[in-house]
XYZ file of C-alpha atoms in Angstrom:
682
model
C 9.614 63.724 207.346
C 8.004 60.489 208.599
C 9.181 61.031 212.200
C 6.417 63.566 212.960
C 2.882 63.721 214.373
C 3.670 61.517 217.337
C 0.535 60.377 219.163
C 2.148 57.574 221.167
C 0.115 54.921 219.316
C 1.787 52.032 221.131
C 1.607 53.347 224.676
C -0.301 50.153 225.469
C 1.816 47.161 224.467
C -1.340 45.246 223.573
C -1.765 47.615 220.595
C 1.524 46.529 219.021
C 0.813 44.452 215.848
C 1.504 40.738 216.195
C 4.225 40.736 213.504
C 6.287 42.961 215.794
C 5.352 41.370 219.081
C 6.268 37.903 217.850
C 9.420 38.740 215.901
C 12.497 37.263 217.627
C 14.566 40.399 217.004
C 12.128 42.503 219.084
C 11.594 40.233 222.072
C 13.754 42.417 224.323
C 10.999 45.062 224.315
C 8.543 42.824 226.121
C 8.304 40.942 229.397
C 6.989 37.406 229.568
C 3.466 38.726 230.215
C 3.579 40.893 227.085
C 4.038 44.250 228.852
C 6.907 46.625 228.069
C 10.218 46.271 229.874
C 10.429 50.078 230.074
C 6.859 51.413 229.918
C 7.786 55.059 229.278
C 10.569 54.637 226.706
C 9.698 51.412 224.841
C 6.514 52.793 223.182
C 8.728 55.436 221.521
C 11.160 52.734 220.399
C 8.273 50.728 218.931
C 6.907 53.778 217.101
C 10.354 54.510 215.596
C 10.817 50.871 214.557
C 7.551 50.806 212.664
C 8.489 53.969 210.769
C 11.854 52.491 209.824
C 10.102 49.382 208.496
C 7.181 51.008 206.703
C 8.666 54.281 205.457
C 12.335 53.454 204.917
C 12.206 49.759 203.996
C 14.361 48.441 206.847
C 13.724 44.689 207.315
C 13.147 43.526 210.871
C 15.838 40.893 210.286
C 18.399 43.714 210.014
C 17.617 45.074 213.497
C 18.989 44.270 216.912
C 17.717 45.741 220.186
C 19.497 46.491 223.442
C 22.935 45.794 222.041
C 25.608 45.915 224.735
C 28.560 48.226 224.148
C 31.618 48.399 226.406
C 33.154 51.851 226.376
C 36.881 52.174 226.782
C 36.460 55.915 226.483
C 33.694 58.406 225.888
C 30.677 57.844 228.118
C 31.454 57.575 231.807
C 29.558 57.938 235.047
C 31.313 59.001 238.234
C 34.681 58.593 236.525
C 34.058 54.869 235.936
C 33.703 53.065 232.642
C 30.356 51.372 232.217
C 28.489 49.198 229.755
C 25.746 50.878 227.790
C 23.022 49.378 225.642
C 22.147 50.829 222.262
C 18.345 50.881 221.952
C 18.290 49.857 218.274
C 21.049 48.965 215.844
C 20.164 48.636 212.168
C 22.703 46.570 210.277
C 23.626 46.655 206.644
C 22.234 43.304 205.504
C 24.479 43.152 202.428
C 26.572 40.358 203.906
C 23.863 38.484 205.822
C 24.679 34.793 205.450
C 22.349 31.812 205.250
C 21.601 31.973 209.000
C 21.212 35.748 209.092
C 24.482 36.675 210.786
C 25.124 40.421 210.577
C 28.136 42.443 211.648
C 28.102 45.844 209.920
C 26.173 48.462 211.913
C 24.652 51.211 209.744
C 22.029 53.114 211.781
C 21.708 53.548 215.555
C 18.544 54.691 217.314
C 18.295 56.149 220.807
C 14.767 56.592 222.239
C 13.661 58.417 225.380
C 10.481 59.232 227.266
C 8.080 61.578 225.401
C 7.955 64.128 228.194
C 11.680 64.935 228.036
C 12.269 68.429 226.691
C 14.685 69.208 223.877
C 18.196 70.060 225.120
C 17.192 69.172 228.655
C 20.095 68.486 230.984
C 18.206 66.536 233.633
C 18.949 62.865 234.369
C 17.920 60.665 231.422
C 17.249 63.877 229.515
C 17.938 64.947 225.941
C 21.596 65.908 226.446
C 22.425 62.696 228.298
C 20.792 60.568 225.582
C 22.623 62.520 222.864
C 25.958 61.932 224.616
C 25.082 58.285 224.945
C 24.221 58.057 221.239
C 27.517 59.737 220.388
C 29.339 57.125 222.440
C 27.442 54.254 220.819
C 28.360 55.579 217.382
C 32.007 55.856 218.402
C 32.178 52.110 219.075
C 31.355 51.285 215.445
C 33.636 52.073 212.512
C 30.767 51.621 210.058
C 27.669 53.278 211.609
C 26.756 56.220 209.374
C 23.379 57.491 210.607
C 21.949 58.108 214.076
C 18.412 58.880 215.260
C 17.569 60.504 218.587
C 13.867 60.628 219.333
C 11.418 61.294 222.134
C 8.542 60.929 219.688
C 7.638 64.576 220.058
C 11.093 65.600 218.783
C 13.284 63.580 216.401
C 16.739 64.533 215.161
C 18.484 62.555 212.416
C 22.268 62.731 212.205
C 24.933 61.696 209.751
C 28.314 60.880 211.216
C 31.471 62.195 209.663
C 33.745 59.172 209.173
C 36.865 61.308 209.470
C 38.196 62.358 212.849
C 36.664 63.685 215.104
C 33.672 61.872 213.547
C 31.111 64.360 214.797
C 27.340 63.979 214.350
C 25.758 66.450 211.933
C 21.982 66.979 211.825
C 20.453 66.240 208.403
C 16.935 66.654 207.088
C 15.932 63.068 206.480
C 17.125 59.480 206.292
C 17.636 57.892 202.850
C 15.733 54.742 201.913
C 17.404 51.647 203.310
C 17.320 49.304 200.276
C 17.644 45.761 201.612
C 19.842 43.166 199.947
C 16.757 41.561 198.370
C 15.561 44.880 196.952
C 19.011 45.668 195.608
C 19.109 42.315 193.821
C 15.760 43.123 192.150
C 16.863 46.325 190.464
C 20.657 46.325 190.509
C 22.216 46.242 187.026
C 24.823 43.707 188.186
C 23.602 40.744 190.174
C 24.638 37.154 190.816
C 21.826 34.671 190.285
C 21.420 30.913 190.415
C 21.307 29.513 186.904
C 21.422 25.704 186.474
C 22.356 26.092 182.805
C 25.696 27.684 183.712
C 28.678 25.326 184.297
C 28.872 26.043 188.036
C 25.192 26.922 188.485
C 25.970 30.633 188.870
C 25.415 33.519 186.488
C 27.698 36.390 187.473
C 26.339 39.113 185.207
C 29.830 40.525 184.633
C 31.913 40.752 181.467
C 35.593 39.789 181.200
C 37.810 42.763 180.475
C 39.610 43.373 177.246
C 43.006 44.990 177.342
C 41.742 48.257 175.800
C 38.722 48.485 178.116
C 40.729 47.836 181.269
C 43.245 50.467 180.199
C 40.399 52.922 179.647
C 38.807 52.164 183.023
C 42.015 52.531 185.030
C 43.756 55.204 183.101
C 44.363 58.918 182.999
C 41.579 59.859 180.586
C 38.960 62.240 181.951
C 36.687 59.307 182.766
C 39.443 57.018 184.105
C 39.609 56.016 187.756
C 43.082 57.445 188.230
C 41.930 60.882 187.037
C 38.837 60.781 189.266
C 40.923 60.006 192.342
C 43.462 62.658 191.480
C 40.925 65.390 190.674
C 38.190 64.677 193.250
C 40.462 63.883 196.162
C 43.528 65.961 195.301
C 45.786 62.910 195.444
C 49.383 62.827 194.300
C 50.252 60.115 191.719
C 51.580 57.659 194.314
C 48.533 58.247 196.525
C 46.193 57.735 193.574
C 47.896 54.451 192.707
C 47.563 53.295 196.310
C 43.870 54.240 196.328
C 43.241 52.458 193.021
C 45.001 49.361 194.308
C 42.661 49.351 197.332
C 39.569 49.602 195.114
C 40.792 46.716 192.943
C 41.561 44.673 196.064
C 38.017 45.259 197.362
C 36.363 44.491 194.024
C 38.376 41.311 193.671
C 36.958 40.157 196.993
C 33.431 41.405 196.248
C 33.110 39.243 193.140
C 33.851 35.988 194.955
C 32.128 36.935 198.220
C 28.888 37.697 196.377
C 28.989 34.361 194.576
C 29.609 32.613 197.897
C 26.610 34.382 199.474
C 24.345 33.305 196.638
C 25.462 29.707 197.112
C 24.907 29.977 200.887
C 21.512 31.653 200.815
C 20.050 30.358 197.551
C 18.996 33.944 196.773
C 20.155 36.433 194.158
C 22.552 39.091 195.392
C 23.730 42.399 194.011
C 27.431 43.131 194.109
C 28.648 45.882 196.402
C 30.323 47.238 193.285
C 26.953 47.839 191.642
C 24.979 51.069 191.704
C 21.565 52.176 190.454
C 19.352 55.245 190.807
C 18.264 53.852 194.200
C 21.780 53.677 195.629
C 22.527 55.896 198.610
C 26.098 57.218 198.139
C 26.617 57.319 201.905
C 25.689 53.678 202.271
C 27.789 52.705 199.260
C 30.752 54.376 200.947
C 30.200 52.228 204.047
C 29.717 49.067 201.993
C 32.865 49.595 199.935
C 34.813 50.458 203.066
C 33.569 47.305 204.771
C 34.223 45.187 201.684
C 37.838 46.327 201.824
C 37.974 45.339 205.508
C 36.507 41.925 204.717
C 38.990 41.535 201.857
C 41.817 42.150 204.324
C 40.355 39.547 206.662
C 39.975 37.066 203.805
C 43.595 37.592 202.784
C 44.661 37.077 206.393
C 42.732 33.806 206.639
C 43.916 32.614 203.226
C 47.598 33.252 203.928
C 47.293 31.777 207.431
C 46.499 28.417 205.833
C 49.943 28.431 204.262
C 52.067 30.548 206.600
C 50.395 30.152 209.974
C 50.696 33.140 212.296
C 53.685 34.667 210.501
C 51.520 37.118 208.554
C 52.436 40.659 209.546
C 55.084 41.131 206.855
C 53.078 39.260 204.225
C 49.760 41.107 204.280
C 48.975 43.586 201.526
C 47.349 45.951 204.008
C 47.502 46.307 207.771
C 44.818 47.278 210.284
C 45.458 50.991 209.807
C 44.807 50.883 206.053
C 41.276 51.957 205.130
C 39.399 52.528 201.884
C 37.468 55.721 202.502
C 36.932 58.577 200.103
C 34.142 61.037 199.431
C 30.771 59.383 198.681
C 30.706 60.941 195.206
C 34.238 59.717 194.440
C 33.389 56.205 195.627
C 30.227 56.202 193.500
C 32.133 57.255 190.371
C 34.868 54.637 190.849
C 32.271 51.896 191.427
C 30.347 52.948 188.303
C 33.443 52.420 186.189
C 34.456 49.105 187.722
C 31.004 47.536 188.123
C 30.429 45.936 184.690
C 33.726 44.091 184.595
C 34.915 40.851 186.127
C 38.467 40.864 187.440
C 38.301 37.165 188.254
C 37.043 36.039 184.844
C 39.448 38.236 182.882
C 42.596 36.480 181.751
C 45.780 36.952 183.726
C 47.446 38.182 180.548
C 44.912 41.021 180.211
C 44.833 41.970 183.897
C 48.552 41.716 184.384
C 49.404 43.498 181.157
C 47.066 46.445 181.656
C 47.813 46.788 185.354
C 51.460 46.890 184.364
C 50.749 49.597 181.785
C 48.851 51.553 184.418
C 51.735 51.192 186.859
C 54.424 51.982 184.330
C 53.137 55.477 183.579
C 52.632 56.340 187.232
C 55.937 54.812 188.295
C 57.684 56.652 185.489
C 56.161 59.926 186.702
C 56.645 59.506 190.448
C 58.112 56.161 191.519
C 60.900 55.484 189.052
C 63.153 53.955 191.698
C 60.737 51.029 192.004
C 60.284 50.359 188.304
C 62.062 48.164 185.766
C 61.102 48.709 182.107
C 59.173 45.838 180.541
C 61.745 45.091 177.780
C 64.433 44.648 180.446
C 62.230 42.272 182.444
C 61.393 40.253 179.334
C 65.092 40.107 178.493
C 65.976 38.702 181.927
C 63.101 36.214 182.013
C 63.706 35.065 178.460
C 67.380 34.449 179.143
C 66.855 32.454 182.345
C 63.948 30.381 180.957
C 62.272 29.531 184.282
C 60.443 26.228 184.613
C 57.965 24.757 187.099
C 60.924 23.184 188.909
C 62.520 26.513 189.792
C 62.206 28.465 193.024
C 62.233 32.092 191.910
C 62.866 35.172 194.020
C 63.368 38.923 193.846
C 64.786 40.485 197.047
C 63.994 44.018 195.794
C 60.694 43.185 194.140
C 59.012 46.607 193.997
C 55.634 45.998 192.371
C 56.546 42.298 191.810
C 56.643 42.616 188.031
C 59.695 40.349 187.751
C 57.719 37.619 189.479
C 54.528 38.105 187.481
C 56.501 37.980 184.230
C 58.126 34.753 185.377
C 54.675 33.400 186.209
C 53.326 34.363 182.797
C 56.329 32.790 181.057
C 55.940 29.503 182.934
C 52.159 29.512 182.418
C 52.601 29.779 178.652
C 55.285 27.079 178.596
C 53.059 24.716 180.560
C 50.072 25.503 178.337
C 52.064 24.573 175.250
C 53.264 21.403 176.983
C 49.707 20.474 177.963
C 48.526 20.925 174.382
C 51.381 18.769 173.084
C 50.488 16.070 175.613
C 46.853 16.305 174.504
C 47.567 15.350 170.927
C 47.920 18.951 169.828
C 44.443 19.922 171.010
C 43.661 22.730 173.498
C 40.262 21.225 174.289
C 39.524 20.950 178.045
C 42.806 22.680 178.924
C 42.475 25.742 181.131
C 45.026 28.307 179.877
C 45.048 29.942 183.332
C 45.916 26.679 185.105
C 47.185 24.398 182.354
C 48.862 21.756 184.534
C 49.041 20.597 188.136
C 52.756 21.348 188.052
C 51.997 24.948 187.143
C 49.546 25.332 190.037
C 52.171 24.016 192.443
C 54.724 26.416 191.001
C 52.356 29.400 191.195
C 51.355 28.694 194.794
C 54.714 27.619 196.246
C 57.679 28.752 194.153
C 57.508 32.579 193.983
C 59.203 34.804 196.578
C 59.462 38.570 196.814
C 60.752 41.071 199.369
C 60.156 44.814 199.416
C 61.231 47.414 201.960
C 58.340 49.864 201.331
C 54.931 48.785 202.655
C 53.174 51.197 200.271
C 54.865 49.568 197.300
C 54.008 46.144 198.759
C 50.312 47.134 198.436
C 50.911 47.319 194.695
C 52.962 44.111 194.627
C 50.323 42.060 196.428
C 47.483 43.269 194.200
C 49.650 42.819 191.105
C 50.202 39.158 191.992
C 46.460 38.796 192.682
C 45.717 40.194 189.236
C 48.014 37.546 187.817
C 46.421 34.699 189.771
C 49.213 34.267 192.330
C 47.446 34.955 195.605
C 49.790 32.603 197.486
C 53.029 34.193 196.266
C 55.281 34.594 199.290
C 55.740 38.369 199.389
C 57.211 40.042 202.458
C 57.757 43.577 203.675
C 61.410 43.083 204.528
C 64.818 44.721 204.443
C 66.795 42.289 202.311
C 70.044 43.867 203.505
C 69.384 43.212 207.185
C 71.595 40.874 209.198
C 70.941 37.462 207.653
C 69.902 35.684 210.862
C 67.131 38.225 211.413
C 65.755 37.305 207.984
C 66.118 33.540 208.241
C 65.319 33.177 211.933
C 68.681 31.501 212.396
C 67.976 28.758 209.843
C 71.213 27.961 208.020
C 69.979 25.747 205.203
C 67.805 26.234 202.167
C 66.459 23.853 199.542
C 64.806 21.455 199.661
C 63.489 21.961 203.205
C 63.516 25.757 203.271
C 62.743 27.375 199.910
C 62.813 31.146 199.678
C 65.027 33.736 201.327
C 67.400 31.334 203.053
C 70.979 30.333 202.358
C 70.656 28.297 199.157
C 66.862 28.643 199.116
C 66.352 29.727 195.477
C 67.317 28.403 192.059
C 66.656 31.618 190.118
C 66.816 35.273 191.117
C 65.839 38.174 188.881
C 66.281 41.623 190.361
C 66.911 45.284 189.703
C 68.218 46.468 193.069
C 68.338 50.116 194.114
C 71.695 51.764 193.458
C 73.334 55.084 194.092
C 73.565 54.694 197.864
C 76.149 53.256 200.248
C 75.477 50.559 202.827
C 77.166 51.745 206.027
C 75.504 49.703 208.778
C 78.454 48.249 210.681
C 76.518 45.195 211.891
C 75.409 44.282 208.377
C 78.878 44.836 206.930
C 80.336 42.517 209.599
C 77.598 39.977 208.937
C 78.468 39.791 205.235
C 82.183 39.565 206.038
C 81.608 36.676 208.454
C 80.577 34.482 205.509
C 83.466 35.653 203.295
C 81.224 38.258 201.753
C 82.185 41.168 199.566
C 82.719 43.371 202.646
C 85.694 41.219 203.726
C 88.781 42.830 202.196
C 92.060 41.180 203.144
C 90.613 40.011 206.436
C 89.198 43.402 207.365
C 85.636 44.701 207.192
C 85.196 47.624 204.807
C 83.457 50.750 206.111
C 80.888 50.882 203.325
C 79.847 49.193 200.135
C 77.565 50.293 197.274
C 74.014 49.155 197.871
C 73.806 47.296 194.571
C 76.942 45.311 195.483
C 75.428 44.383 198.831
C 72.315 43.152 197.013
C 74.507 41.133 194.667
C 76.169 39.515 197.692
C 72.818 38.720 199.272
C 71.472 37.257 196.023
C 74.414 34.880 195.717
C 73.851 33.806 199.317
C 70.199 33.068 198.565
C 71.058 31.031 195.461
C 71.500 27.289 195.611
C 74.629 25.865 193.939
C 74.329 26.174 190.140
C 71.437 28.585 190.637
C 71.294 31.519 188.234
C 71.061 35.250 188.853
C 69.971 37.971 186.427
C 70.711 41.381 187.935
C 70.791 44.958 186.658
C 74.034 46.650 187.693
C 75.619 50.034 187.007
C 78.473 49.720 184.535
C 80.857 51.051 187.165
C 80.715 47.706 188.959
C 81.953 46.048 185.768
C 84.556 48.581 184.636
C 85.832 50.902 187.363
C 89.293 50.049 188.646
C 88.122 50.713 192.198
C 85.710 47.789 191.812
C 88.350 45.189 190.915
C 88.109 43.603 194.379
C 84.344 43.278 193.886
C 84.806 41.609 190.509
C 87.377 39.202 191.963
C 84.931 38.335 194.732
C 82.133 37.735 192.211
C 84.282 35.239 190.288
C 85.050 33.338 193.484
C 81.352 32.871 194.139
C 79.996 32.520 190.614
C 80.694 31.931 186.979
C 80.033 34.914 184.770
C 77.696 33.691 182.028
C 76.723 36.891 180.245
C 76.829 40.678 180.213
C 74.238 42.559 178.161
C 74.938 46.265 177.888
C 71.775 48.373 177.974
C 71.496 51.729 176.210
C 72.006 54.933 178.195
C 68.329 55.874 177.928
C 67.040 52.665 179.544
C 66.278 54.224 182.912
C 66.287 57.941 182.044
C 62.455 58.115 181.718
C 62.281 56.717 185.251
C 64.602 59.264 186.814
C 67.967 57.445 186.612
C 70.623 58.450 184.103
C 73.200 55.820 185.073
C 74.465 53.476 182.371
C 73.638 49.843 183.236
C 74.007 46.258 182.098
C 72.214 43.008 182.791
C 74.651 40.527 184.340
C 73.977 36.786 184.349
C 75.775 34.699 186.973
C 75.728 31.017 187.902
C 76.640 30.238 191.496
C 79.593 27.894 191.883
C 79.031 24.553 193.566
C 82.114 25.204 195.721
C 82.816 28.799 196.759
C 86.469 29.756 196.387
C 88.349 31.778 198.972
C 90.774 34.494 197.932
C 93.660 32.106 198.612
C 92.262 29.156 196.721
C 91.372 31.432 193.841
C 95.097 31.889 193.346
C 96.248 28.440 194.444
C 93.755 26.618 192.287
C 94.085 28.836 189.259
C 95.247 25.899 187.130
C 92.406 23.660 188.262
C 89.905 26.455 187.704
C 91.185 27.026 184.201
C 90.963 23.321 183.461
C 87.361 23.162 184.735
C 86.437 26.309 182.830
C 88.135 25.328 179.570
C 84.818 25.229 177.673
C 83.348 28.064 179.705
C 81.806 30.653 177.371
C 80.798 34.178 178.349
C 78.180 35.847 176.203
C 78.639 39.567 175.598
C 76.014 41.697 173.871
C 75.071 45.329 173.415
C 71.508 46.500 172.945
C 71.296 49.903 171.244
C 67.507 50.160 170.874
C 65.447 49.287 173.947
C 62.189 50.304 172.234
C 61.927 53.896 173.467
C 64.076 57.027 173.640
C 65.310 59.102 176.581
C 61.973 60.923 176.871
C 60.084 57.633 177.067
C 58.661 58.039 173.549
C 58.088 54.628 171.936
C 60.449 53.860 169.038
C 59.386 50.245 168.437
C 56.215 49.119 166.686
C 53.180 48.384 168.847
C 53.732 44.652 168.461
C 57.378 44.938 169.493
C 57.181 47.525 172.287
C 57.563 44.974 175.108
C 60.183 42.892 173.314
C 62.020 44.982 170.696
C 63.963 43.151 167.972
C 67.383 43.528 169.626
C 65.992 42.216 172.902
C 64.389 39.259 171.159
C 67.596 38.427 169.290
C 69.610 38.568 172.510
C 67.144 36.274 174.247
C 67.326 33.752 171.421
C 71.120 33.731 171.292
C 71.770 33.618 175.002
C 68.953 31.213 175.855
C 70.564 28.713 173.542
C 73.855 29.101 175.411
C 72.277 28.799 178.855
C 69.737 26.105 178.008
C 69.720 23.565 180.798
């Protein structure tokens, strides 16, 4: 080990080489006259620094000396908190910007006088310095290695990142590998290249659908299998972990490009490993990349939403990306060649959806709507760039991403038509300015589960909708707590406000009763479905409450596509509900789904897709009777489309019955879309 054979070579400060004496990062070792600040301890610090530079490849630019640390707990003297100073902090220089700013501590060094004996308990002795080093390490979430040295004795520690984060003695320190060195031998590096359109060569390959499916999937080499097998994760936990890795890689791709533009130097991605990569350091880098991705999301969303971010963030402060070094290495190996940002939204969204569908079918069926049903609902409603689209029970946000994909394709075709039939110079990802405005300002989702919101946020990222307004929110809360007391919607207040949306597509949870007295009264106060003959009912099926809330969110003439149990449409006990629906909306269509639609996802209930158009003037129970003649006159040409789909493209076990080309839009679904879209065309 290099930290041996100490002869105190720098006992005299005049013997320190000029490159060290004159380096700005080391000036705290020396007084103005060139002598040491601490004559007994500083020669040991200088000896350790030189070894780190010469033997381990640590650049002087990555070091900071005498770093102040304020301890809220841990190291105390006389029962009082005090400020300590870490002798040497070595930073990970991966994210050093053009002016050398560093913020990720990686190694901490504590030096002491050479004459202090090992395990000595005297003042400023070995035990006191070890306790101090422990406290310094506790102040940093990223510091992985620690060195305690008197010159004559050196111990190297690795810190366990899990609680209680103890220091464990190891044999030696791995090579440091600076950012410049990593760029020289990393297989995946961003470099300046004037011949490229934006002057940057990313070194990554766009994903194909088959390759992305292979990388994510459940095969022996797939990321999901690695997380499940190496970490013992349950399916939902493995999905959450995979979502975090994708979130971090998404950030890493752009952050690395930005660093190259800032510094003018080549940079290796964090998600890039070689034979020189230290798994422990990779773990820290990936963990920190995830933290920086969270910060970037916070800053990005703040530009649009201000300080109202808590319910909109994909991940909160407590969420970390931290798994075993070997697991992290294997996941990075599989993701490193591929560019998430350069892959088409159709590929990313489609494969991510496939990845989710299997896992959600196995473990999270209550949050999942089968793709043919989503395509049916989107195809019927025919969203445009002028719509404000929401899903108050959005789950993984697949309704919204399908709407986005539908509108993107419509705008692409329009752009081609306006370009004389040529696709030249038209970006299929952002075909028109109107589409960009729609993508960034017209999509709204709410989800009660924060864990599922992780998936929703990353799903929208994968589909290019980083500004989609997604919230962790109980859509069945008292309305004023959702709207902040705002009582108007479009055009000033789009989203989850009274009249704030033009289209809603949703598959709400059903099978439970809403019994919250305050919420039931709140619905009844606006002549909601819970108001029965002037009295507030004691409970209402959850799906009916969602239906009520959706109609409140819709603007007049807005349209709703909702999955409902057939009992709402046929049971005699639901007649009051059906009467209420017709007071608030016109029934445009009912499409009966086969019994097996939701069986593979854990729900055996028979369902239908119901299409409603909100009335411009809501009728009360009295006026519904009094104005029956007028209503009939107004609805004389009012058609209701009824259809039954017998083949949804798979059977009750989930086995595909449609051809590969038709699996997401089976023939009966496509025919229904064509027929009903013609009826509803606006």
